[in-house]
mmCIF file of C-alpha atoms and ligand atoms in Angstrom:
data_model
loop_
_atom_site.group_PDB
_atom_site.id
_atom_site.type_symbol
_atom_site.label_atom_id
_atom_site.label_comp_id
_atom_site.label_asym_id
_atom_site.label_seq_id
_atom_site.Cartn_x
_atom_site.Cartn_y
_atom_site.Cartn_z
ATOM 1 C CA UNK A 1 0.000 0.000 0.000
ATOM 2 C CA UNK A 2 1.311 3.233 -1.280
ATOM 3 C CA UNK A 3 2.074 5.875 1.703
ATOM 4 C CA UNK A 4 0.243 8.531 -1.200
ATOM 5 C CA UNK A 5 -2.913 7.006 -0.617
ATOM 6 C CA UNK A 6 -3.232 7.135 3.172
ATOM 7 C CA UNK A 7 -2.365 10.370 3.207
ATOM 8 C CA UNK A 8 -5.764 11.104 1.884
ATOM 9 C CA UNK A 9 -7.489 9.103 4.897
ATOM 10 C CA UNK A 10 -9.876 11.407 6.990
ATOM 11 C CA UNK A 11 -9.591 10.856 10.776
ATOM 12 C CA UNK A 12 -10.028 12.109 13.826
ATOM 13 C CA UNK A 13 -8.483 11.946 16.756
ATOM 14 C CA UNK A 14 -10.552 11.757 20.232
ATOM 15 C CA UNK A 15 -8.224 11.499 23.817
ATOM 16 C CA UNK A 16 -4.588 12.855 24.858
ATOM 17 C CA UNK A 17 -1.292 11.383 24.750
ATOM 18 C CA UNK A 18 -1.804 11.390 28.576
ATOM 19 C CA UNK A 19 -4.572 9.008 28.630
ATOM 20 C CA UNK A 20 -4.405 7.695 25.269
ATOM 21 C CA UNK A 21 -6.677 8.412 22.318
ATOM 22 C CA UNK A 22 -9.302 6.753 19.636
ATOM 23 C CA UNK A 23 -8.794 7.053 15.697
ATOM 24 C CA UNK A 24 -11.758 7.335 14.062
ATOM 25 C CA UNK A 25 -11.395 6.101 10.652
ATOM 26 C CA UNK A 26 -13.178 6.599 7.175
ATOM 27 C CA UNK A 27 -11.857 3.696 5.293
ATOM 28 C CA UNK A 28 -12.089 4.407 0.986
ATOM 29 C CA UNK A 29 -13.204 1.710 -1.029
ATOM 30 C CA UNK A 30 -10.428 -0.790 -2.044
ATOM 31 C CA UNK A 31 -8.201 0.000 1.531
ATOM 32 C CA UNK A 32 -8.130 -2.883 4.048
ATOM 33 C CA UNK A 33 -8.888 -1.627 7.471
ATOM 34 C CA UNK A 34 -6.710 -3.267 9.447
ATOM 35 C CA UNK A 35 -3.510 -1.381 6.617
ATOM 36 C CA UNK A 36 -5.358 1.901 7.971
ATOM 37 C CA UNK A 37 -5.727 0.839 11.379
ATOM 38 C CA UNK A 38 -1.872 -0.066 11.840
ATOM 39 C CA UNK A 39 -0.853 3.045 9.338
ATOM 40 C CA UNK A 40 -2.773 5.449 11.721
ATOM 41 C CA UNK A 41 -1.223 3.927 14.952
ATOM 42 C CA UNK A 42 2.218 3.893 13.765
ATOM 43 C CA UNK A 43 1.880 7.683 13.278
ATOM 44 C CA UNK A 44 0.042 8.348 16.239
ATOM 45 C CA UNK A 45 1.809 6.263 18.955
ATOM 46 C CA UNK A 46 -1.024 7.131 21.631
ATOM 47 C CA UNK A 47 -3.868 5.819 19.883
ATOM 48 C CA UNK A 48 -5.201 2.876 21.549
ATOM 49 C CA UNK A 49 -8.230 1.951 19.625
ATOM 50 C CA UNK A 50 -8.875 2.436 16.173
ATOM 51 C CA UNK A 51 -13.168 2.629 15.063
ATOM 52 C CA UNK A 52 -14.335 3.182 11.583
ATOM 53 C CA UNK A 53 -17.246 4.613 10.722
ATOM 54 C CA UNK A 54 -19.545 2.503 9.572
ATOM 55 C CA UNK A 55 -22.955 5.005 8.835
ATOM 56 C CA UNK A 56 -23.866 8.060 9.662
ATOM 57 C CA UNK A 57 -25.267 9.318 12.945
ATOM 58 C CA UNK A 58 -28.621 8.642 13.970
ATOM 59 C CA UNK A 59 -31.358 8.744 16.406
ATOM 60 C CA UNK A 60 -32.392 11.279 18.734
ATOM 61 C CA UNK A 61 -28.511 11.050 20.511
ATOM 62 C CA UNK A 62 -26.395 11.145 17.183
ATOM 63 C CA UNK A 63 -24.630 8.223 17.861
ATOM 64 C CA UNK A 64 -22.459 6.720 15.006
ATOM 65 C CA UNK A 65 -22.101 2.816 14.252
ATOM 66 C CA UNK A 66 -18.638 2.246 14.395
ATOM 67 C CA UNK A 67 -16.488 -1.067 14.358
ATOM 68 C CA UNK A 68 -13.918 -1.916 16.540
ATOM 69 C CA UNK A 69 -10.770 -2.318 13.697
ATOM 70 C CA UNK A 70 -7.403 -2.550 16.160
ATOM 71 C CA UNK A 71 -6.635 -1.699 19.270
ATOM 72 C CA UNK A 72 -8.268 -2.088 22.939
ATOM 73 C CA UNK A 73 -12.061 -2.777 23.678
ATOM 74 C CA UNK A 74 -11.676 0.218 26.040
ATOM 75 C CA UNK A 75 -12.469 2.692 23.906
ATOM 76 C CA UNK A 76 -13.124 5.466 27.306
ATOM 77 C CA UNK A 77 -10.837 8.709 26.949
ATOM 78 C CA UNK A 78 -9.613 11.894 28.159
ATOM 79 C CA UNK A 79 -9.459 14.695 25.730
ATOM 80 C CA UNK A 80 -7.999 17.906 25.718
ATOM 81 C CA UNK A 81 -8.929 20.820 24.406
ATOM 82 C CA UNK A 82 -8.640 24.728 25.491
ATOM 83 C CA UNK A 83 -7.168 23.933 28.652
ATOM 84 C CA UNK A 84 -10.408 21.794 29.996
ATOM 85 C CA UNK A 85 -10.587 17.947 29.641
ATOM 86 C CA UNK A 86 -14.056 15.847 28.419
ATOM 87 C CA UNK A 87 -14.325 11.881 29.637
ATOM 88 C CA UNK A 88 -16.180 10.263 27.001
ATOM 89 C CA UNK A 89 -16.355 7.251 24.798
ATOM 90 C CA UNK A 90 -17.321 7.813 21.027
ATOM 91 C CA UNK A 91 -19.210 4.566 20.880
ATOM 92 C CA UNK A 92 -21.755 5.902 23.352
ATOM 93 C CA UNK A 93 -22.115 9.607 22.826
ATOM 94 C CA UNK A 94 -21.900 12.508 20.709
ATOM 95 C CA UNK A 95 -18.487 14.227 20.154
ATOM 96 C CA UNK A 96 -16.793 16.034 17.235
ATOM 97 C CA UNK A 97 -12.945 17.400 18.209
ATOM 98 C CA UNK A 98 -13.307 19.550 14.999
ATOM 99 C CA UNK A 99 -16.144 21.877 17.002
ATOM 100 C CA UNK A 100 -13.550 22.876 19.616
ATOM 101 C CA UNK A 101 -13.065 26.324 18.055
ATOM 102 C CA UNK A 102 -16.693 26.634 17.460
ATOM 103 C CA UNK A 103 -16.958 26.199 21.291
ATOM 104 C CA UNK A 104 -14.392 28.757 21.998
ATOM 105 C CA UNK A 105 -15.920 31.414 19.815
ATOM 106 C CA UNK A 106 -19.325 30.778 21.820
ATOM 107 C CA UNK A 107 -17.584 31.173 25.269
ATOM 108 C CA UNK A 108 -15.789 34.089 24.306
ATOM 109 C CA UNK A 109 -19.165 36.006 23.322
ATOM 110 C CA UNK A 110 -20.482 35.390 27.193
ATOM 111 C CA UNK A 111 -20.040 38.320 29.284
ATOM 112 C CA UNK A 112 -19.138 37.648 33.057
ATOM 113 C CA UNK A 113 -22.103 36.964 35.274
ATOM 114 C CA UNK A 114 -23.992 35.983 32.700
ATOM 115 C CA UNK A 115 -26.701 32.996 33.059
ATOM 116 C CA UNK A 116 -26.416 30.288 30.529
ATOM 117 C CA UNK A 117 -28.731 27.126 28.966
ATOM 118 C CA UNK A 118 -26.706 24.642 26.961
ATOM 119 C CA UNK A 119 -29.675 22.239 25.216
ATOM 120 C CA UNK A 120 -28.856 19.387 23.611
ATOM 121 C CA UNK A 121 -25.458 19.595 25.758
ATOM 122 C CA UNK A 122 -23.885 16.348 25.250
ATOM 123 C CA UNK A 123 -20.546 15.472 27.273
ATOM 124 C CA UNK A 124 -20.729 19.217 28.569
ATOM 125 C CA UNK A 125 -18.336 20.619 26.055
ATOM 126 C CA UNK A 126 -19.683 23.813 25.521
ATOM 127 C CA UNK A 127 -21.177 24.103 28.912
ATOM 128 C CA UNK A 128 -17.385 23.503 30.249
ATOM 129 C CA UNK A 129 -15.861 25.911 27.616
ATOM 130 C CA UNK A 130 -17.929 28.834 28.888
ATOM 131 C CA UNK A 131 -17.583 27.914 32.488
ATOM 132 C CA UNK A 132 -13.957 27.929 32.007
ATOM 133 C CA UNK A 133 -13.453 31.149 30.226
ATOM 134 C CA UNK A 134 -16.312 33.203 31.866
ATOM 135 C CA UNK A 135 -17.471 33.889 35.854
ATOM 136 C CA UNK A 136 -20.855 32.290 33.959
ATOM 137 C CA UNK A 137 -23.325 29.968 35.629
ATOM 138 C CA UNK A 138 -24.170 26.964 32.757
ATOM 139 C CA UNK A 139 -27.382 24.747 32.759
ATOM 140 C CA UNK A 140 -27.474 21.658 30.276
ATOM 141 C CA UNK A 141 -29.592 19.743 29.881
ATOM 142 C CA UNK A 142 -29.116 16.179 27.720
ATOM 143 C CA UNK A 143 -31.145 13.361 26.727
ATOM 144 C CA UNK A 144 -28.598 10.867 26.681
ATOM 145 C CA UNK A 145 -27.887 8.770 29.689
ATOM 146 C CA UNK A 146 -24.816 7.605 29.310
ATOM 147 C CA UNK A 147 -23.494 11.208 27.920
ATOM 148 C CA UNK A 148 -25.271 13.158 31.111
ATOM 149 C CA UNK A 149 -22.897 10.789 33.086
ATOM 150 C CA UNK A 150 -19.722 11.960 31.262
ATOM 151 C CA UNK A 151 -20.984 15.174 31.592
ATOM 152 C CA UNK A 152 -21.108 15.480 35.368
ATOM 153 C CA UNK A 153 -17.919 13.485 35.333
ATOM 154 C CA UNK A 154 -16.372 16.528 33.209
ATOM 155 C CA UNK A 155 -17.506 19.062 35.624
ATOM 156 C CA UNK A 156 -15.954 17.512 38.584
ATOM 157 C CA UNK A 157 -12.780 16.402 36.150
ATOM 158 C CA UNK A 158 -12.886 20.598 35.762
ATOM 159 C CA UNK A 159 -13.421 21.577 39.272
ATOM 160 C CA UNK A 160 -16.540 23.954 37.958
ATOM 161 C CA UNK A 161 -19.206 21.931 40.320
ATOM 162 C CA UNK A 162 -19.946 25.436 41.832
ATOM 163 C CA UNK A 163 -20.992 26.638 38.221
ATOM 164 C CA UNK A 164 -22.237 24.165 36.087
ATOM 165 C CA UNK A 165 -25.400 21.975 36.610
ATOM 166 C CA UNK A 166 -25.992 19.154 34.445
ATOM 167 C CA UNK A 167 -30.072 17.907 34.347
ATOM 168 C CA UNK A 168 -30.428 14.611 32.512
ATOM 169 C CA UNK A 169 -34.090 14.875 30.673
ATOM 170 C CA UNK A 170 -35.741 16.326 27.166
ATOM 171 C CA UNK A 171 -35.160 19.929 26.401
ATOM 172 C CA UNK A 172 -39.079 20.141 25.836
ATOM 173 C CA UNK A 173 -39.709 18.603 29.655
ATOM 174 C CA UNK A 174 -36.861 20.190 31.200
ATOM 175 C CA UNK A 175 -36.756 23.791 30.003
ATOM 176 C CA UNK A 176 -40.499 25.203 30.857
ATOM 177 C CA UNK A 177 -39.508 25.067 34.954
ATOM 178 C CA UNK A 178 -36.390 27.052 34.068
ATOM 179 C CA UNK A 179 -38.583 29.893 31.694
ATOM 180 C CA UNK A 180 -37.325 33.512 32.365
ATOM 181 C CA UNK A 181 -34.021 32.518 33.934
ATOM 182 C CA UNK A 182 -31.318 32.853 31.022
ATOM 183 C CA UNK A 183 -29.562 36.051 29.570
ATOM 184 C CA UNK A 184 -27.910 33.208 26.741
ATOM 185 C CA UNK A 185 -29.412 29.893 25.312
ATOM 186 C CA UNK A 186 -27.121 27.720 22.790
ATOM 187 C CA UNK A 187 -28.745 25.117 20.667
ATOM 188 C CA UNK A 188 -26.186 22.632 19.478
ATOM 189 C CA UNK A 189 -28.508 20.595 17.695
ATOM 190 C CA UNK A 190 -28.576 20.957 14.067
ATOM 191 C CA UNK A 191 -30.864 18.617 12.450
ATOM 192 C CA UNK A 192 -33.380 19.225 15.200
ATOM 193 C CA UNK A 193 -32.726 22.655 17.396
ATOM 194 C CA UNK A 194 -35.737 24.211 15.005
ATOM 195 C CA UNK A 195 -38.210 21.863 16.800
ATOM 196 C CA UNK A 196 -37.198 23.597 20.407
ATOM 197 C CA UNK A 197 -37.218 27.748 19.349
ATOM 198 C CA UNK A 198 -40.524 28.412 21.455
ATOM 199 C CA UNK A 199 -38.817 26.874 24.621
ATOM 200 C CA UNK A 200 -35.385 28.602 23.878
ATOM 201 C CA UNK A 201 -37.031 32.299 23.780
ATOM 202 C CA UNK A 202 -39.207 31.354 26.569
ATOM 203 C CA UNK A 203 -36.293 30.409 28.176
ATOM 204 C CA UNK A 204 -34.859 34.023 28.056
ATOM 205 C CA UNK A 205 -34.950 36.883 30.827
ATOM 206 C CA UNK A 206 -37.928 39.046 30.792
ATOM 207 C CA UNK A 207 -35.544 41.395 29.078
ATOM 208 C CA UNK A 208 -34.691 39.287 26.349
ATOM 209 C CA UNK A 209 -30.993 37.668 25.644
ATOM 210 C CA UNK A 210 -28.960 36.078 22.691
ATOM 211 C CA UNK A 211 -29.737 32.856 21.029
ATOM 212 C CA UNK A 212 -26.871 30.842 19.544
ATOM 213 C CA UNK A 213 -29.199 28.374 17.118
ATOM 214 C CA UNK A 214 -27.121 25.549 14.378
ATOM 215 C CA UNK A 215 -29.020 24.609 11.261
ATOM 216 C CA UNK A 216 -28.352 23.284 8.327
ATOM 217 C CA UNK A 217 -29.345 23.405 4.496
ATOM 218 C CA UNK A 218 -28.074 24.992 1.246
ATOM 219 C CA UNK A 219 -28.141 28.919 0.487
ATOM 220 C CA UNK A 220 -31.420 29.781 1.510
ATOM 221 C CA UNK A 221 -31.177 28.226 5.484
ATOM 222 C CA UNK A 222 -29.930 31.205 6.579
ATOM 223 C CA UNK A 223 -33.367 32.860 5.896
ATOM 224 C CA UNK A 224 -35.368 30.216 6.930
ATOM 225 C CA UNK A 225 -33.664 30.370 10.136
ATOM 226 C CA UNK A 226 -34.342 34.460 10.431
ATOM 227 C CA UNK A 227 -37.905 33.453 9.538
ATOM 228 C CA UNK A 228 -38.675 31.016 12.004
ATOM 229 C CA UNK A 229 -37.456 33.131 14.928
ATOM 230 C CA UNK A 230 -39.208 36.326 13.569
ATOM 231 C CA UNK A 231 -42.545 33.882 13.538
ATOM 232 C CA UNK A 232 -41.750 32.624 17.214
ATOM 233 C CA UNK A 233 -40.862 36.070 18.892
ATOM 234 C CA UNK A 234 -43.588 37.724 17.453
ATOM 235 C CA UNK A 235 -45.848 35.228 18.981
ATOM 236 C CA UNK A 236 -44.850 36.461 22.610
ATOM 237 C CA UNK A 237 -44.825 40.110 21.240
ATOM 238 C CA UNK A 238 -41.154 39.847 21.050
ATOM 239 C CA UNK A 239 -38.987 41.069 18.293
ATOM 240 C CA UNK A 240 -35.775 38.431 16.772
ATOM 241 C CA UNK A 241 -32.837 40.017 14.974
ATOM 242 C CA UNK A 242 -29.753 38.284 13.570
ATOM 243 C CA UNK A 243 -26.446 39.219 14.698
ATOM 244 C CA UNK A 244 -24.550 36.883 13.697
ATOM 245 C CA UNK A 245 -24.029 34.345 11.062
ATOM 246 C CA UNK A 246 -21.248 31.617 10.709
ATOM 247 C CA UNK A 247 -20.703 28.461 8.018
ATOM 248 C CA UNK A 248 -19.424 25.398 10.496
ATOM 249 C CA UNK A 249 -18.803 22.536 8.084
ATOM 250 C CA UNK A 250 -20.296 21.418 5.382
ATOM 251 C CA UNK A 251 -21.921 17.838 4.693
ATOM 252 C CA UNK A 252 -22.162 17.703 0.968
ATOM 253 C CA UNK A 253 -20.761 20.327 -1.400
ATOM 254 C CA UNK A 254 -23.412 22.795 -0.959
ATOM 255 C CA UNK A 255 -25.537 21.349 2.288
ATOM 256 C CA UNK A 256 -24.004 23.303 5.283
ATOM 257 C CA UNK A 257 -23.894 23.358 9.210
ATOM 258 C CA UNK A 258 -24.375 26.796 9.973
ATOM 259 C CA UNK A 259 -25.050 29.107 13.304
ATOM 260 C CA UNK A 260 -27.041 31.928 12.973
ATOM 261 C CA UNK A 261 -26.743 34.375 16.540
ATOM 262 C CA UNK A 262 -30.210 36.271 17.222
ATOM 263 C CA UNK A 263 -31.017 39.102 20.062
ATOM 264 C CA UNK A 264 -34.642 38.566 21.048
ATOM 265 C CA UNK A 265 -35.776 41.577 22.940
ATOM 266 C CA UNK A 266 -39.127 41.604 23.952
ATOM 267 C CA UNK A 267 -39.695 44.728 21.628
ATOM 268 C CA UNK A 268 -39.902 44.779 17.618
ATOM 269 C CA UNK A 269 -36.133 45.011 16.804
ATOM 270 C CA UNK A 270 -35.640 46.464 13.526
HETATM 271 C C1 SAM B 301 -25.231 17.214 18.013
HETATM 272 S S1 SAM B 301 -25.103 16.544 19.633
HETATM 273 C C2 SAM B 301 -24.256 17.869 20.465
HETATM 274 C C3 SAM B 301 -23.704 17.482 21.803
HETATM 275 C C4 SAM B 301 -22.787 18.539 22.440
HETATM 276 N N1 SAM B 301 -23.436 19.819 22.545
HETATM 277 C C5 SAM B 301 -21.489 18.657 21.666
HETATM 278 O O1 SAM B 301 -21.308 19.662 20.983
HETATM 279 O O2 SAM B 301 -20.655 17.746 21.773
HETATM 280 C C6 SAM B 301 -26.759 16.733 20.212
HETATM 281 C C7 SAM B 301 -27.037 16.147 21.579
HETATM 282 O O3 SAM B 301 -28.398 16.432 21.907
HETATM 283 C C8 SAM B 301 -28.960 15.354 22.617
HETATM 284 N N2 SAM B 301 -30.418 15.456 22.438
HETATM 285 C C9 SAM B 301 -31.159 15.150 21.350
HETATM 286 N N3 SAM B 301 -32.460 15.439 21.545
HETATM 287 C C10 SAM B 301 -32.545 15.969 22.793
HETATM 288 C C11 SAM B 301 -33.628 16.489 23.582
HETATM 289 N N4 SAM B 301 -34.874 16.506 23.110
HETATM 290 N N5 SAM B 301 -33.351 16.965 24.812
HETATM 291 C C12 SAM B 301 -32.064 16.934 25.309
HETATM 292 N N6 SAM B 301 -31.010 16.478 24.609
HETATM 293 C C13 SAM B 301 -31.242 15.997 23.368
HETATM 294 C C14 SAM B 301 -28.305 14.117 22.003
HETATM 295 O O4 SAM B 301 -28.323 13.011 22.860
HETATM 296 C C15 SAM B 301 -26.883 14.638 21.711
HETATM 297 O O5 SAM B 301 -26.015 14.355 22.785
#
C-alpha cells in the first residue's frame, strides 16, 4: 500500500497522549482496514483503539455505528482541548474534536455573570468551555444517559461543580420550569434545534438575551432560520434580529452546518 494514498485518509483523533486516544477512521473503497488501522497507529503512537465509521449518525442522541478495527475494547478517553478535559467514549455519545473552536468562539461572546442554557449539551463541552473562560453559571440539559454521566464526570474532572449543573431529561420537559431565567441559550442541535425555538425564547430573561441556534441546508437556510425566529418572537410580542451568522462545516458540497446568533428583545427590533 502506497504511503500517497493514506495520506488522503480522513480521521479524527478523540483522547490525549496522557490518557491515550481513539482514531476514528473513514476507510475508501479498495483500503483494508486493518492497513489503515496499523498506518494510523504507527503515526500516532497514543492511539489505543482504532473505530471506523460505519454510517452516519442517527437517532435522537447522534450516535455513530462504528467497528472496533485494532486496538483495545476500552475505547473510554480523556481529551484535551482549550485547557479543559471531556471523559467520554465515542461509541456511546456525541463528540466532534473539529467543534472545539466553534466552542471557543461561543464562550468568548459570554459576558461575566452571565446565566447560561446549553440544550442538547452532550458530554458538557460547551457548557465547560464557557464555564472555564467566563465567571458564567451553565445549565445543560441532555437526553442521553450515558453522555449526562460523562458530563457530570467533566464538571468535577474541571473543578466547575460550583458553576455548572448538568439535568439529565428532554429539552421540551426540562426547560419550561427554568422559563425567564437565562440572559444566553445555545442550541447545538442541528438537524433538530428548530423543533425547540418556542422553549429557547421562553427560556430568556424578561428582558430578552442572545440565542446561539445551528441549522443546516443549502443557500437559503440562513433565511429560513431568520424566519422562524421572527414567527416565534412575534408570537410572545417579542422582536428576533440576527447578529450573527457563521458556516461550520459542510456535509455535501453545498448542504451546510451553519449558526445563525439572534437578540430577542421583547420589543420589535428592527
Ligand atoms: C449534536 S449533539 C451535540 C452534543 C454537544 N453539545 C457537543 O457539541 O458535543 C446533540 C445532543 O443532543 C442530545 N439530544 C437530542 N435530543 C434531545 C432532547 N430533546 N433533549 C435533550 N437532549 C437531546 C443528544 O443526545 C446529543 O447528545
Amino acid at each position: 500500500m502506497s504511503r500517497k494514498k493514506f495520506t488522503r485518509i480522513p480521521y479524527d483523533l478523540v483522547g490525549s497522549r496522557e490518557t491515550g486516544a481513539v482514531a476514528v477512521v473513514e476507510v475508501p473503497e479498495g483500503l483494508s482496514p486493518s492497513d489503515v488501522a496499523r498506518n494510523v497507529m504507527k503515526r500516532h503512537p497514543h492511539v489505543k483503539s482504532v473505530l471506523k465509521k460505519e454510517g452516519a449518525r442517527e437517532g435522537d442522541f447522534r450516535i455513530r455505528p462504528f467497528s472496533l478495527i485494532a486496538g483495545s475494547e476500552d475505547t473510554e478517553v480523556i481529551h484535551k482541548e482549550y485547557g479543559y478535559k471531556l471523559k467520554l467514549d465515542p461509541r456511546y455519545v456525541y463528540f466532534s474534536p473539529r467543534e472545539a473552536t466553534e466552542r471557543q468562539f461561543i464562550a468568548e461572546q459570554v459576558k461575566d455573570g452571565e446565566f447560561v442554557l446549553v440544550m442538547f449539551a452532550g458530554v458538557g463541552p460547551y457548557a465547560i468551555a464557557i464555564a472555564k473562560a467566563k465567571k458564567a453559571e451553565v445549565v445543560g440539559i441532555e437526553l442521553n444517559p450515558i453522555a449526562t454521566r460523562y458530563f457530570q464526570e467533566n464538571v468535577l474532572l474541571n473543578k466547575i461543580g460550583y458553576k455548572v449543573f448538568p439535568i439529565e431529561g428532554d429539552v421540551a420537559f426540562v426547560t419550561p420550569a427554568l422559563y425567564g431565567h437565562f440572559d444566553r441559550v445555545v442550541m447545538p442541535l442541528p438537524k433538530g434545534a428548530y423543533l425547540f425555538i418556542p422553549y429557547a425564547i421562553r427560556a430568556l430573561k424578561k428582558e430578552g438575551g442572545v440565542i446561539h441556534f445551528y441549522y443546516w441546508g443549502g443557500q437559503d437556510a440562513f433565511r429560513r432560520a431568520e424566519g422562524m425566529f421572527q414567527a416565534e418572537a412575534m408570537k410572545i410580542g417579542w422582536g428576533a434580529a440576527s447578529t450573527g451568522f457563521r458556516i461550520v462545516s459542510s456535509y455535501s458540497p453545498r448542504i451546510y452546518k451553519i449558526r445563525v446568533d439572534f437578540l430577542i428583545k421583547p420589543t420589535d427590533i428592527k
